[in-house]
Coordinates of C-alpha atoms in Angstrom, one line a residue:
M107 CA 0.0 0.1 0.0
P108 CA 1.4 3.5 -0.9
K109 CA 2.0 5.8 1.9
L110 CA 2.2 9.6 2.4
K111 CA 5.7 10.8 2.5
F112 CA 5.9 14.1 4.4
Y113 CA 8.5 16.7 3.4
N114 CA 10.5 19.0 5.8
S115 CA 12.2 22.4 5.5
A116 CA 15.7 20.9 5.3
Q117 CA 14.7 18.8 2.2
I118 CA 13.2 21.6 0.3
L119 CA 15.9 24.1 1.1
K120 CA 18.4 21.8 -0.7
L121 CA 16.3 22.4 -3.9
T122 CA 16.1 26.2 -3.2
S123 CA 18.6 28.6 -4.8
L124 CA 19.2 31.0 -2.0
R125 CA 20.2 34.7 -2.9
S126 CA 21.0 37.6 -0.8
G127 CA 18.3 40.2 -0.7
E128 CA 15.7 37.7 -2.2
T129 CA 13.3 35.4 -0.5
K130 CA 12.1 32.3 -2.4
A131 CA 9.0 30.2 -1.9
G132 CA 11.0 27.3 -0.6
E133 CA 12.0 29.4 2.4
K134 CA 8.4 30.3 3.3
F135 CA 6.4 27.1 3.1
S136 CA 4.8 25.6 6.2
F137 CA 5.3 21.8 6.9
V138 CA 3.7 19.1 9.0
S139 CA 4.9 15.6 10.1
S140 CA 1.3 14.1 10.2
L141 CA -2.1 14.8 8.7
D142 CA -3.4 15.4 12.3
E143 CA -1.3 18.6 12.5
L144 CA -3.3 20.3 9.7
K145 CA -6.1 21.4 11.8
N146 CA -3.7 23.3 13.9
C147 CA -2.0 25.3 11.0
S148 CA -3.4 28.6 9.9
A149 CA -2.3 28.2 6.2
Q150 CA -5.3 27.8 3.8
F151 CA -3.7 25.6 1.1
V152 CA -2.1 22.1 1.2
L153 CA 0.0 21.0 -1.8
F154 CA 1.1 17.3 -2.5
G155 CA 2.2 15.2 -5.5
I156 CA 1.4 11.9 -6.9
P157 CA 4.4 10.7 -9.0
E158 CA 3.0 7.8 -10.9
D159 CA 2.0 6.9 -14.5
I160 CA 0.3 3.4 -13.6
G161 CA -3.2 4.6 -14.5
V162 CA -2.0 6.0 -17.8
R163 CA -0.4 2.8 -18.7
A164 CA -3.5 0.8 -17.6
N165 CA -5.3 3.0 -20.2
Y166 CA -2.8 1.8 -22.9
G167 CA -1.3 5.4 -22.9
K168 CA 2.3 6.5 -23.0
P169 CA 4.3 6.5 -19.6
G170 CA 6.0 9.5 -18.2
T171 CA 3.5 11.4 -16.1
S172 CA 5.5 10.0 -12.9
N173 CA 8.2 12.8 -13.5
A174 CA 5.9 15.9 -13.5
W175 CA 5.9 16.3 -9.8
S176 CA 9.7 16.5 -9.3
S177 CA 10.0 18.9 -12.3
F178 CA 7.3 21.1 -10.7
L179 CA 8.7 21.0 -7.3
A180 CA 12.2 22.1 -8.5
A181 CA 10.7 25.2 -10.2
F182 CA 8.1 25.9 -7.6
V183 CA 10.4 26.3 -4.7
N184 CA 12.4 29.0 -6.6
I185 CA 9.5 31.3 -7.2
Q186 CA 10.0 34.7 -5.7
Q187 CA 8.3 35.6 -2.5
N188 CA 6.9 39.1 -3.0
R189 CA 3.8 41.2 -2.6
F190 CA 1.7 39.2 -4.9
F191 CA 1.4 36.1 -2.7
D192 CA 2.6 35.0 0.8
F193 CA 3.8 31.4 0.6
E194 CA 3.4 31.0 4.2
N195 CA -0.3 30.4 3.4
L196 CA 0.7 27.1 1.7
I197 CA 1.5 23.9 3.5
L198 CA 3.8 21.6 1.4
L199 CA 2.7 18.4 2.5
G200 CA 4.8 15.9 0.6
E201 CA 3.9 13.2 -1.9
I202 CA 2.2 9.8 -2.2
N203 CA 5.0 7.3 -2.2
C204 CA 4.1 5.2 -5.3
S205 CA 7.6 3.8 -5.6
E206 CA 6.5 0.1 -4.8
E207 CA 3.5 0.2 -7.0
M208 CA 5.6 1.7 -9.8
Q209 CA 8.1 -1.1 -9.6
R210 CA 5.3 -3.9 -9.5
A211 CA 3.8 -2.2 -12.6
S212 CA 7.2 -2.2 -14.4
N213 CA 7.6 -6.0 -13.7
L214 CA 4.2 -6.8 -15.3
D215 CA 4.4 -8.4 -18.8
F216 CA 2.5 -6.6 -21.3
S217 CA 1.7 -9.8 -23.1
D218 CA -0.1 -11.2 -20.0
P219 CA -3.7 -11.4 -20.8
N220 CA -4.5 -10.1 -17.3
Y221 CA -2.0 -7.1 -17.7
A222 CA -4.6 -4.4 -17.6
V223 CA -6.6 -5.9 -14.7
K224 CA -3.3 -6.2 -12.7
M225 CA -2.5 -2.6 -13.5
G226 CA -5.9 -1.5 -12.5
E227 CA -5.5 -3.2 -9.1
L228 CA -2.4 -1.1 -8.4
V229 CA -4.3 2.0 -9.4
E230 CA -7.0 1.1 -6.8
K231 CA -4.3 1.1 -4.0
I232 CA -3.3 4.5 -5.0
D233 CA -6.8 5.6 -5.1
E234 CA -7.3 4.7 -1.3
V235 CA -4.4 6.9 -0.2
V236 CA -5.3 9.8 -2.5
A237 CA -8.9 9.7 -1.2
E238 CA -7.9 9.7 2.4
T239 CA -5.4 12.4 2.0
V240 CA -7.8 14.7 0.3
K241 CA -10.6 13.9 2.8
T242 CA -8.3 14.8 5.7
I243 CA -7.2 18.1 4.1
I244 CA -10.7 19.3 3.4
S245 CA -11.9 18.1 6.8
A246 CA -9.4 20.4 8.3
G247 CA -10.9 23.3 6.6
K248 CA -8.1 23.6 3.9
I249 CA -8.0 23.5 0.1
P250 CA -6.0 20.7 -1.6
I251 CA -3.8 21.4 -4.5
I252 CA -2.8 18.0 -6.1
I253 CA -0.1 17.5 -9.0
G254 CA -0.2 14.1 -10.7
G255 CA 0.4 11.6 -12.2
G256 CA -2.5 10.5 -14.3
H257 CA -6.0 11.6 -14.3
N258 CA -7.0 8.3 -12.7
N259 CA -6.3 10.2 -9.6
A260 CA -9.6 12.3 -10.1
F261 CA -11.4 9.3 -8.7
G262 CA -9.5 9.7 -5.3
N263 CA -9.9 13.4 -5.3
L264 CA -13.6 13.2 -5.6
K265 CA -14.1 10.3 -3.2
G266 CA -12.1 12.3 -0.7
A267 CA -14.0 15.6 -1.2
S268 CA -17.4 13.8 -1.2
E269 CA -16.7 11.9 2.1
A270 CA -15.3 15.2 3.6
F271 CA -18.4 17.2 2.8
S272 CA -20.8 14.3 3.3
T273 CA -22.3 14.8 -0.1
T274 CA -21.8 14.5 -3.7
V275 CA -19.6 17.1 -5.3
N276 CA -19.4 18.7 -8.7
V277 CA -16.4 19.1 -11.0
I278 CA -15.1 21.1 -13.9
N279 CA -12.7 19.2 -16.0
I280 CA -10.6 21.2 -18.5
D281 CA -9.7 18.2 -20.8
A282 CA -9.4 17.0 -24.4
H283 CA -11.3 13.8 -23.1
T284 CA -14.2 13.1 -20.9
D285 CA -12.5 10.2 -18.9
L286 CA -16.0 8.7 -18.8
R287 CA -15.0 5.3 -20.3
Q288 CA -16.6 2.0 -19.3
L289 CA -16.4 0.5 -15.9
E290 CA -13.7 -1.9 -16.5
H291 CA -10.5 -2.1 -14.6
R292 CA -9.4 1.3 -13.0
H293 CA -7.3 3.4 -15.2
S294 CA -6.8 7.1 -16.3
G295 CA -9.8 7.1 -18.6
N296 CA -12.6 6.2 -16.4
G297 CA -12.0 8.1 -13.0
F298 CA -15.2 10.2 -13.5
S299 CA -17.2 7.1 -14.5
Y300 CA -16.3 5.5 -11.3
A301 CA -16.9 8.5 -9.2
R302 CA -20.4 8.8 -10.7
E303 CA -21.0 5.1 -10.2
K304 CA -20.0 5.4 -6.5
A305 CA -22.1 8.5 -6.0
F306 CA -19.2 10.9 -5.3
L307 CA -19.8 13.0 -8.4
K308 CA -23.0 14.8 -9.1
K309 CA -22.7 17.5 -11.9
Y310 CA -19.8 17.1 -14.3
A311 CA -18.6 19.6 -16.9
V312 CA -15.9 19.0 -19.3
F313 CA -14.4 22.0 -21.1
G314 CA -12.4 21.9 -24.3
L315 CA -13.4 18.4 -25.4
H316 CA -12.1 17.1 -28.7
E317 CA -14.6 15.8 -31.2
N318 CA -12.0 13.6 -32.9
Y319 CA -11.2 11.5 -29.7
T320 CA -14.5 11.1 -28.0
P321 CA -16.5 7.9 -28.7
Q322 CA -20.1 8.2 -29.7
Y323 CA -21.5 6.2 -26.8
I324 CA -20.0 9.0 -24.4
F325 CA -21.7 11.8 -26.5
D326 CA -25.0 9.8 -26.2
K327 CA -24.5 9.5 -22.5
M328 CA -23.8 13.1 -22.0
N329 CA -26.6 14.4 -24.2
A330 CA -29.1 12.2 -22.3
L331 CA -28.4 13.3 -18.8
D332 CA -28.9 16.9 -17.3
D333 CA -26.0 16.6 -14.9
L334 CA -23.4 16.2 -17.5
K335 CA -22.3 19.2 -19.7
F336 CA -19.5 19.4 -22.3
T337 CA -18.1 22.4 -24.3
L338 CA -16.4 21.3 -27.5
L339 CA -13.0 22.8 -28.4
D340 CA -14.3 23.1 -32.0
D341 CA -17.1 25.2 -30.9
F342 CA -14.7 28.0 -30.0
L343 CA -14.7 28.8 -33.6
L344 CA -18.2 30.1 -33.1
S345 CA -18.2 31.4 -29.6
E346 CA -16.1 33.5 -27.2
K347 CA -14.1 31.3 -24.8
T348 CA -14.3 33.4 -21.5
S349 CA -18.1 33.5 -21.7
A350 CA -18.3 29.9 -22.5
F351 CA -16.2 28.9 -19.5
Q352 CA -18.2 31.3 -17.3
E353 CA -21.3 29.2 -18.4
T354 CA -19.4 26.0 -17.4
I355 CA -18.6 27.6 -13.9
N356 CA -22.4 28.6 -13.5
F357 CA -23.3 24.9 -14.2
V358 CA -21.5 23.7 -11.0
N359 CA -20.9 26.6 -8.7
S360 CA -24.0 26.5 -6.6
E361 CA -22.4 23.6 -4.7
K362 CA -18.9 22.5 -3.8
F363 CA -16.9 21.7 -6.9
G364 CA -13.4 20.5 -8.0
L365 CA -11.1 22.0 -10.7
E366 CA -9.4 19.3 -12.8
I367 CA -6.7 20.4 -15.4
D368 CA -5.6 17.8 -17.8
C369 CA -2.5 19.0 -19.6
D370 CA -3.8 17.1 -22.7
A371 CA -6.2 20.0 -23.2
I372 CA -3.4 22.6 -23.7
S373 CA -2.1 22.8 -27.2
G374 CA 1.5 21.5 -27.6
F375 CA 1.8 20.9 -23.8
P376 CA 4.0 17.7 -23.1
S377 CA 1.5 15.2 -21.8
S378 CA 0.4 11.6 -22.0
A379 CA -1.6 12.5 -25.1
V380 CA 0.0 15.7 -26.4
S381 CA -2.0 17.4 -29.0
P382 CA -1.2 20.0 -31.7
S383 CA -4.8 21.5 -31.3
G384 CA -6.1 22.7 -28.0
L385 CA -6.6 25.5 -25.7
L386 CA -3.8 28.0 -25.3
F387 CA -1.8 28.0 -22.1
E388 CA -2.6 31.6 -21.3
E389 CA -6.3 30.8 -21.8
V390 CA -6.2 27.9 -19.4
R391 CA -4.4 30.2 -16.9
G392 CA -7.2 32.6 -17.2
F393 CA -9.8 29.9 -16.6
I394 CA -8.0 28.8 -13.3
K395 CA -8.2 32.5 -12.2
M396 CA -11.9 32.5 -12.8
A397 CA -12.7 29.4 -11.1
S398 CA -10.5 30.0 -8.0
K399 CA -12.5 33.1 -7.2
E400 CA -15.5 31.0 -6.5
E401 CA -16.5 30.3 -3.1
N402 CA -17.4 26.7 -3.5
C403 CA -14.2 25.8 -5.4
A404 CA -12.9 23.0 -3.2
Y405 CA -9.6 21.8 -4.7
L406 CA -7.3 22.0 -7.7
H407 CA -5.8 19.0 -9.7
I408 CA -3.3 19.3 -12.4
C409 CA -2.4 16.0 -14.1
E410 CA -1.2 14.1 -17.2
A411 CA 1.9 16.5 -17.7
V412 CA 5.2 14.9 -18.8
A413 CA 8.6 16.6 -18.0
T414 CA 10.7 16.8 -21.1
D415 CA 14.1 18.5 -22.1
F416 CA 12.5 20.6 -24.7
F417 CA 9.6 22.2 -22.5
P418 CA 9.7 23.8 -19.1
T419 CA 6.9 21.6 -17.7
G420 CA 7.5 22.2 -14.1
K421 CA 7.7 25.9 -14.5
A422 CA 4.4 25.9 -16.5
I423 CA 2.6 24.0 -13.8
G424 CA 4.0 26.4 -11.4
F425 CA 2.3 29.3 -13.1
M426 CA -1.0 27.3 -12.9
V427 CA -0.6 26.8 -9.2
T428 CA 0.3 30.3 -8.4
D429 CA -2.8 31.5 -10.6
F430 CA -5.0 29.4 -8.3
L431 CA -3.3 30.6 -5.1
K432 CA -3.5 34.3 -5.8

């Protein structure tokens, strides 16, 4: 079973480039050594990572999302502390230790007829720890910020949020895909399907959906149900994006909702399913700022990113996180 690995100041300062006359984010974070300590901290936000790509591989996708957290962390700790945000309002919790599950996944034989099912079982183990971590953070009156990993972790986020609030929750998913695939083994493509099946998710709105990569049965499902809403990327040729996203917010904001950002939705962003067509990075940053202003916005999850040598993935995620924090 994966466990939560807590960080401390000494570990983070080793990643922080200290300079005279400057103060970096890594010098200002708050830390805890157990989840029980959260309720005694004044900081509003709690940040943790999920370095895994098991759910992506279980969905027959390209591996690599396991490296996004370390890339993000190295960039994030070196953001300047200035008048625009006080990083003392952020607890850097740590990461879900997925090393054992990652090793077990690597040892599985892709030719095994039960390969996908076995991968799904590993995903379920991570689900449990993610859900409990999110539940505890929200129950302590704080807002989780989760950096994946694959989009399979949306299920744990929603389970944890739903149990913390003792009710179903809504979600906005900025994504090229719905992740409403069939209820087979657990993977990155059915986190929202399982969240609906288990009654953790109520209203679901996906924004920036790609026509070319959505099965017809999912369109049929979403068209038939009032609590499902989608906005196609292709429709932006006919409508203004900001007003379209505000309509998406209005669909969910009467109740607690999560904000899910799948980096597949961003044009050219290195991810498990990188696409030449999508939302612009600056547009997504603007949408994050819009959603974060809503009183009922309960968490932020950024996932499916892959760190590469040709794109500053960690720095890009850092911009999205600070947009949410500010």
